[in-house]
PDB file of C-alpha atoms in Angstrom:
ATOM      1  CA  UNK A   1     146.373  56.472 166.268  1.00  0.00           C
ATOM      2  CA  UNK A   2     148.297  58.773 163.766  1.00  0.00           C
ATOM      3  CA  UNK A   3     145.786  61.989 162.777  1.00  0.00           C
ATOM      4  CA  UNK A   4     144.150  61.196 159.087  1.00  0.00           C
ATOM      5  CA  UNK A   5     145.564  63.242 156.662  1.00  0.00           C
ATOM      6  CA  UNK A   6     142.340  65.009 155.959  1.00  0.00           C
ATOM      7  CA  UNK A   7     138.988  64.819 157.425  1.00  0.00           C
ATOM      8  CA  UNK A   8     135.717  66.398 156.288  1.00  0.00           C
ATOM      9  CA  UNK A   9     132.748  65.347 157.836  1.00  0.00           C
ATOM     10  CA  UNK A  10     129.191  66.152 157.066  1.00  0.00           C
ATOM     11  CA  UNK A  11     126.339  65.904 160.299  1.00  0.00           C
ATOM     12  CA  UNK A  12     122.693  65.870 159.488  1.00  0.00           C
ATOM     13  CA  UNK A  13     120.537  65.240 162.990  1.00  0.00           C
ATOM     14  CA  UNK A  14     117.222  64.748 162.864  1.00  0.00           C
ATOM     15  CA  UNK A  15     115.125  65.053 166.335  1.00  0.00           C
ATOM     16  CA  UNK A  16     112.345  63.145 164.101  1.00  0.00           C
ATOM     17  CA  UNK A  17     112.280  61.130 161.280  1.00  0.00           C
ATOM     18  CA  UNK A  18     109.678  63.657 159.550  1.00  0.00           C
ATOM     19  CA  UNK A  19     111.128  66.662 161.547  1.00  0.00           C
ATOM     20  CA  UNK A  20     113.370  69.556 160.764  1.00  0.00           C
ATOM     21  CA  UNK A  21     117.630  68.957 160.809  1.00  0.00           C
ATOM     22  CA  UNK A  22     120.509  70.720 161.905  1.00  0.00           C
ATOM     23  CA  UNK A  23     123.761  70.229 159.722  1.00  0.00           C
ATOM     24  CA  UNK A  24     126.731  70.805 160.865  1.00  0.00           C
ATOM     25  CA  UNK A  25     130.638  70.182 159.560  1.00  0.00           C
ATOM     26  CA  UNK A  26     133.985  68.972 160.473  1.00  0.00           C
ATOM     27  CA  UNK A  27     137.527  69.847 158.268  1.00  0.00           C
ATOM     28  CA  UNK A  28     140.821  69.110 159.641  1.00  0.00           C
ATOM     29  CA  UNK A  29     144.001  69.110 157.451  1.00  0.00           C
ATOM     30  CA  UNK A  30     146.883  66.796 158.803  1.00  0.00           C
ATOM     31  CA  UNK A  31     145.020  66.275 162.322  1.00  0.00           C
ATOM     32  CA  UNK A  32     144.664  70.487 162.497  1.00  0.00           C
ATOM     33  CA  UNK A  33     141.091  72.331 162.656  1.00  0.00           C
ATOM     34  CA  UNK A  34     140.682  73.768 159.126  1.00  0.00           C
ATOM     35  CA  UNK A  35     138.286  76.614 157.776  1.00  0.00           C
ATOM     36  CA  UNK A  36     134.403  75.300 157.060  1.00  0.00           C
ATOM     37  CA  UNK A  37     133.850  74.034 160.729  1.00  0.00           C
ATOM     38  CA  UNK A  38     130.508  74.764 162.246  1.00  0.00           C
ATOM     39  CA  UNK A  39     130.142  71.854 164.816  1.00  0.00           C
ATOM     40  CA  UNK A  40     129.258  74.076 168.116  1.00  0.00           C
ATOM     41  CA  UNK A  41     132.745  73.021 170.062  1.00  0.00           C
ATOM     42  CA  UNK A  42     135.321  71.815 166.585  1.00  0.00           C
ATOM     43  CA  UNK A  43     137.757  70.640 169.118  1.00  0.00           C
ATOM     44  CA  UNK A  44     135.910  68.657 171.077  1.00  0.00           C
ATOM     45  CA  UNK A  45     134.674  67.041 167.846  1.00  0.00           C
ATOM     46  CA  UNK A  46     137.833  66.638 166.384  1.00  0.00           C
ATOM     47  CA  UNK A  47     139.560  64.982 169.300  1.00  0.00           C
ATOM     48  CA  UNK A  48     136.380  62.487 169.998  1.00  0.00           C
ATOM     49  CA  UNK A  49     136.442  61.400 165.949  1.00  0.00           C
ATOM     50  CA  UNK A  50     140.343  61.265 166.389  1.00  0.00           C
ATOM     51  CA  UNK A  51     140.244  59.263 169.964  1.00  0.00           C
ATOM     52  CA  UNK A  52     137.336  56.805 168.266  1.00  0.00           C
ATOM     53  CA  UNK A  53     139.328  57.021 165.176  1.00  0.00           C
ATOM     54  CA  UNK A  54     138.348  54.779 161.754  1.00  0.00           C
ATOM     55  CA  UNK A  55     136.848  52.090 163.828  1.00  0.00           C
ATOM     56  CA  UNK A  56     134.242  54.107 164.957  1.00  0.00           C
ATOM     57  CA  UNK A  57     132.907  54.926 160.686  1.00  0.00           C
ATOM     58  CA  UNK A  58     134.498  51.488 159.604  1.00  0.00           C
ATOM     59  CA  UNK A  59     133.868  48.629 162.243  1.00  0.00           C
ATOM     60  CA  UNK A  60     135.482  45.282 161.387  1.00  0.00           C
ATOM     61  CA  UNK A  61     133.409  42.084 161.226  1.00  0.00           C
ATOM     62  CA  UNK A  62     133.468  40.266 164.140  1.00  0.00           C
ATOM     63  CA  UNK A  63     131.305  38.219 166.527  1.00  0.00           C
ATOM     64  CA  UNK A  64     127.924  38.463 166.918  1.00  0.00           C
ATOM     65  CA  UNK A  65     127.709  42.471 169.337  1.00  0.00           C
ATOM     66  CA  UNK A  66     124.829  41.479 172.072  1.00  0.00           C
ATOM     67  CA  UNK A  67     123.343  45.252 172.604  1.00  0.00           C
ATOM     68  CA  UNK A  68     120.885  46.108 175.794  1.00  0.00           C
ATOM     69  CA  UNK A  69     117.185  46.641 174.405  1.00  0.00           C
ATOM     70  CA  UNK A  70     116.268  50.021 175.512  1.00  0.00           C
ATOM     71  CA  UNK A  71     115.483  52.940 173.339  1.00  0.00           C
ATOM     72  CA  UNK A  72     116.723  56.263 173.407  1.00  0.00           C
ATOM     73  CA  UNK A  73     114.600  58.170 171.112  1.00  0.00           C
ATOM     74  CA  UNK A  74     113.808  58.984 167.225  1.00  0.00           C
ATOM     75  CA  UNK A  75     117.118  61.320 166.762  1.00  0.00           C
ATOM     76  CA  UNK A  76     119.120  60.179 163.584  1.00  0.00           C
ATOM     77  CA  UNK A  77     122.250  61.689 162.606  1.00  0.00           C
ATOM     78  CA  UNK A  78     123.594  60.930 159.055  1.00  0.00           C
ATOM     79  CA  UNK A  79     127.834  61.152 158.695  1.00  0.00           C
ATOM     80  CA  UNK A  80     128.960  61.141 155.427  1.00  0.00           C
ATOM     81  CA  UNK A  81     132.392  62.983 153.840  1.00  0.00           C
ATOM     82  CA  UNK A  82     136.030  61.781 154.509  1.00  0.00           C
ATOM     83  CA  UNK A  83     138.348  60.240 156.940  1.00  0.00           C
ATOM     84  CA  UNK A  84     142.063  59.481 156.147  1.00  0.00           C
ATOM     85  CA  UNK A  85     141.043  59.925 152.641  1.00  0.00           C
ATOM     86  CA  UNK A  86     138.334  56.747 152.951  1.00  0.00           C
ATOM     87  CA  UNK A  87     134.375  58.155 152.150  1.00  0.00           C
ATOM     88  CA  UNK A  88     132.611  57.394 154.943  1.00  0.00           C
ATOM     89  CA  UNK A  89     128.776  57.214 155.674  1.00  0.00           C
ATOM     90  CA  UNK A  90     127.565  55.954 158.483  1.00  0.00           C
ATOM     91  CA  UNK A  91     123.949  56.559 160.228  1.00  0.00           C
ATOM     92  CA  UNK A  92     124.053  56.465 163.740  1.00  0.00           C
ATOM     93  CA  UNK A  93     120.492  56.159 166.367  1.00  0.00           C
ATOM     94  CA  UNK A  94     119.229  55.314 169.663  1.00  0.00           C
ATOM     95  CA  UNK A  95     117.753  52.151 168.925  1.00  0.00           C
ATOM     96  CA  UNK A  96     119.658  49.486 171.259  1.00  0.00           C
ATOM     97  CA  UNK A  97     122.422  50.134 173.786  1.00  0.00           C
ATOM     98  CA  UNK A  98     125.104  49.597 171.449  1.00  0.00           C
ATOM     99  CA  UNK A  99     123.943  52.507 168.928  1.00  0.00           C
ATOM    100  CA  UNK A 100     123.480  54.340 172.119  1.00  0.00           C
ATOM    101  CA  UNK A 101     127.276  54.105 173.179  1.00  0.00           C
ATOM    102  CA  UNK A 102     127.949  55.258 169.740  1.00  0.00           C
ATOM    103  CA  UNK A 103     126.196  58.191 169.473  1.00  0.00           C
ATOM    104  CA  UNK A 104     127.699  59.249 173.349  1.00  0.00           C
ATOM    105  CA  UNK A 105     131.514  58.625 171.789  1.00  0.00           C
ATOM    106  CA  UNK A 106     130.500  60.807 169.092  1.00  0.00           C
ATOM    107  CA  UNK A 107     128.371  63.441 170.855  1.00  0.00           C
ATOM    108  CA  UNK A 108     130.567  66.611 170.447  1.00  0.00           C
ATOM    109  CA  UNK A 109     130.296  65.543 166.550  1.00  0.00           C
ATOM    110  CA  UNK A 110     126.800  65.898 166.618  1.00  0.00           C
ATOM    111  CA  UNK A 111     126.572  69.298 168.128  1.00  0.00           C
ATOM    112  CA  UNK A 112     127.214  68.252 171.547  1.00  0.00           C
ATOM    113  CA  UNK A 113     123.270  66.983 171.803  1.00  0.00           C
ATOM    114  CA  UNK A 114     123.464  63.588 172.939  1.00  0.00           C
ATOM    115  CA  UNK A 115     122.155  62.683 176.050  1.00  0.00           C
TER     116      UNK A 115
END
């Protein structure tokens, strides 16, 4: 996938819904790590949001997704900001194996917390 021409991500994680957060950001310029990063590891984040890529903020209908049920915890994480110049904001959880296997893709995003 070509790198977006700009990319600035906001992370808010939540360990509980009535708990504290951590925020954290992403900025890349033409596929680049730009100033205002403060994800723990900005590379790994960038090159798991840029493997992933849009489809990972912007899925496209399809079928019916059957998803284990198991539960992974309370954590939240909100993502909101730009990708390729598209807004995005997308809330990712632990609630069912597929929102599991999110959250994993994008763990280095959220502060490299995921489990």
């Amino acid at each position: 996938m070509p790198a977006p021409l700009e990319l600035r991500l906001a992370i808010r994680l939540s360990d509980t819904p009535d708990g504290p957060h951590h925020d954290f950001s992403l900025v890349a310029s033409e596929g680049v790590l730009a100033d205002g990063s403060t994800v723990p590891d900005p590379q790994a984040a960038l090159a798991a949001v840029l493997r992933y890529g849009e489809g990972i903020f912007f899925p496209k209908p399809g079928p019916p997704r059957i998803c284990t049920q198991q539960y992974g915890g309370p954590q939240r994480a909100v993502i909101t900001g730009t990708f390729g110049g598209r807004q995005v904001h997308t809330e990712l959880s632990l609630t069912d194996g597929c929102e599991i296997a999110r959250w994993r893709a994008l763990a280095p995003l959220l502060g490299g917390t995921a489990t």
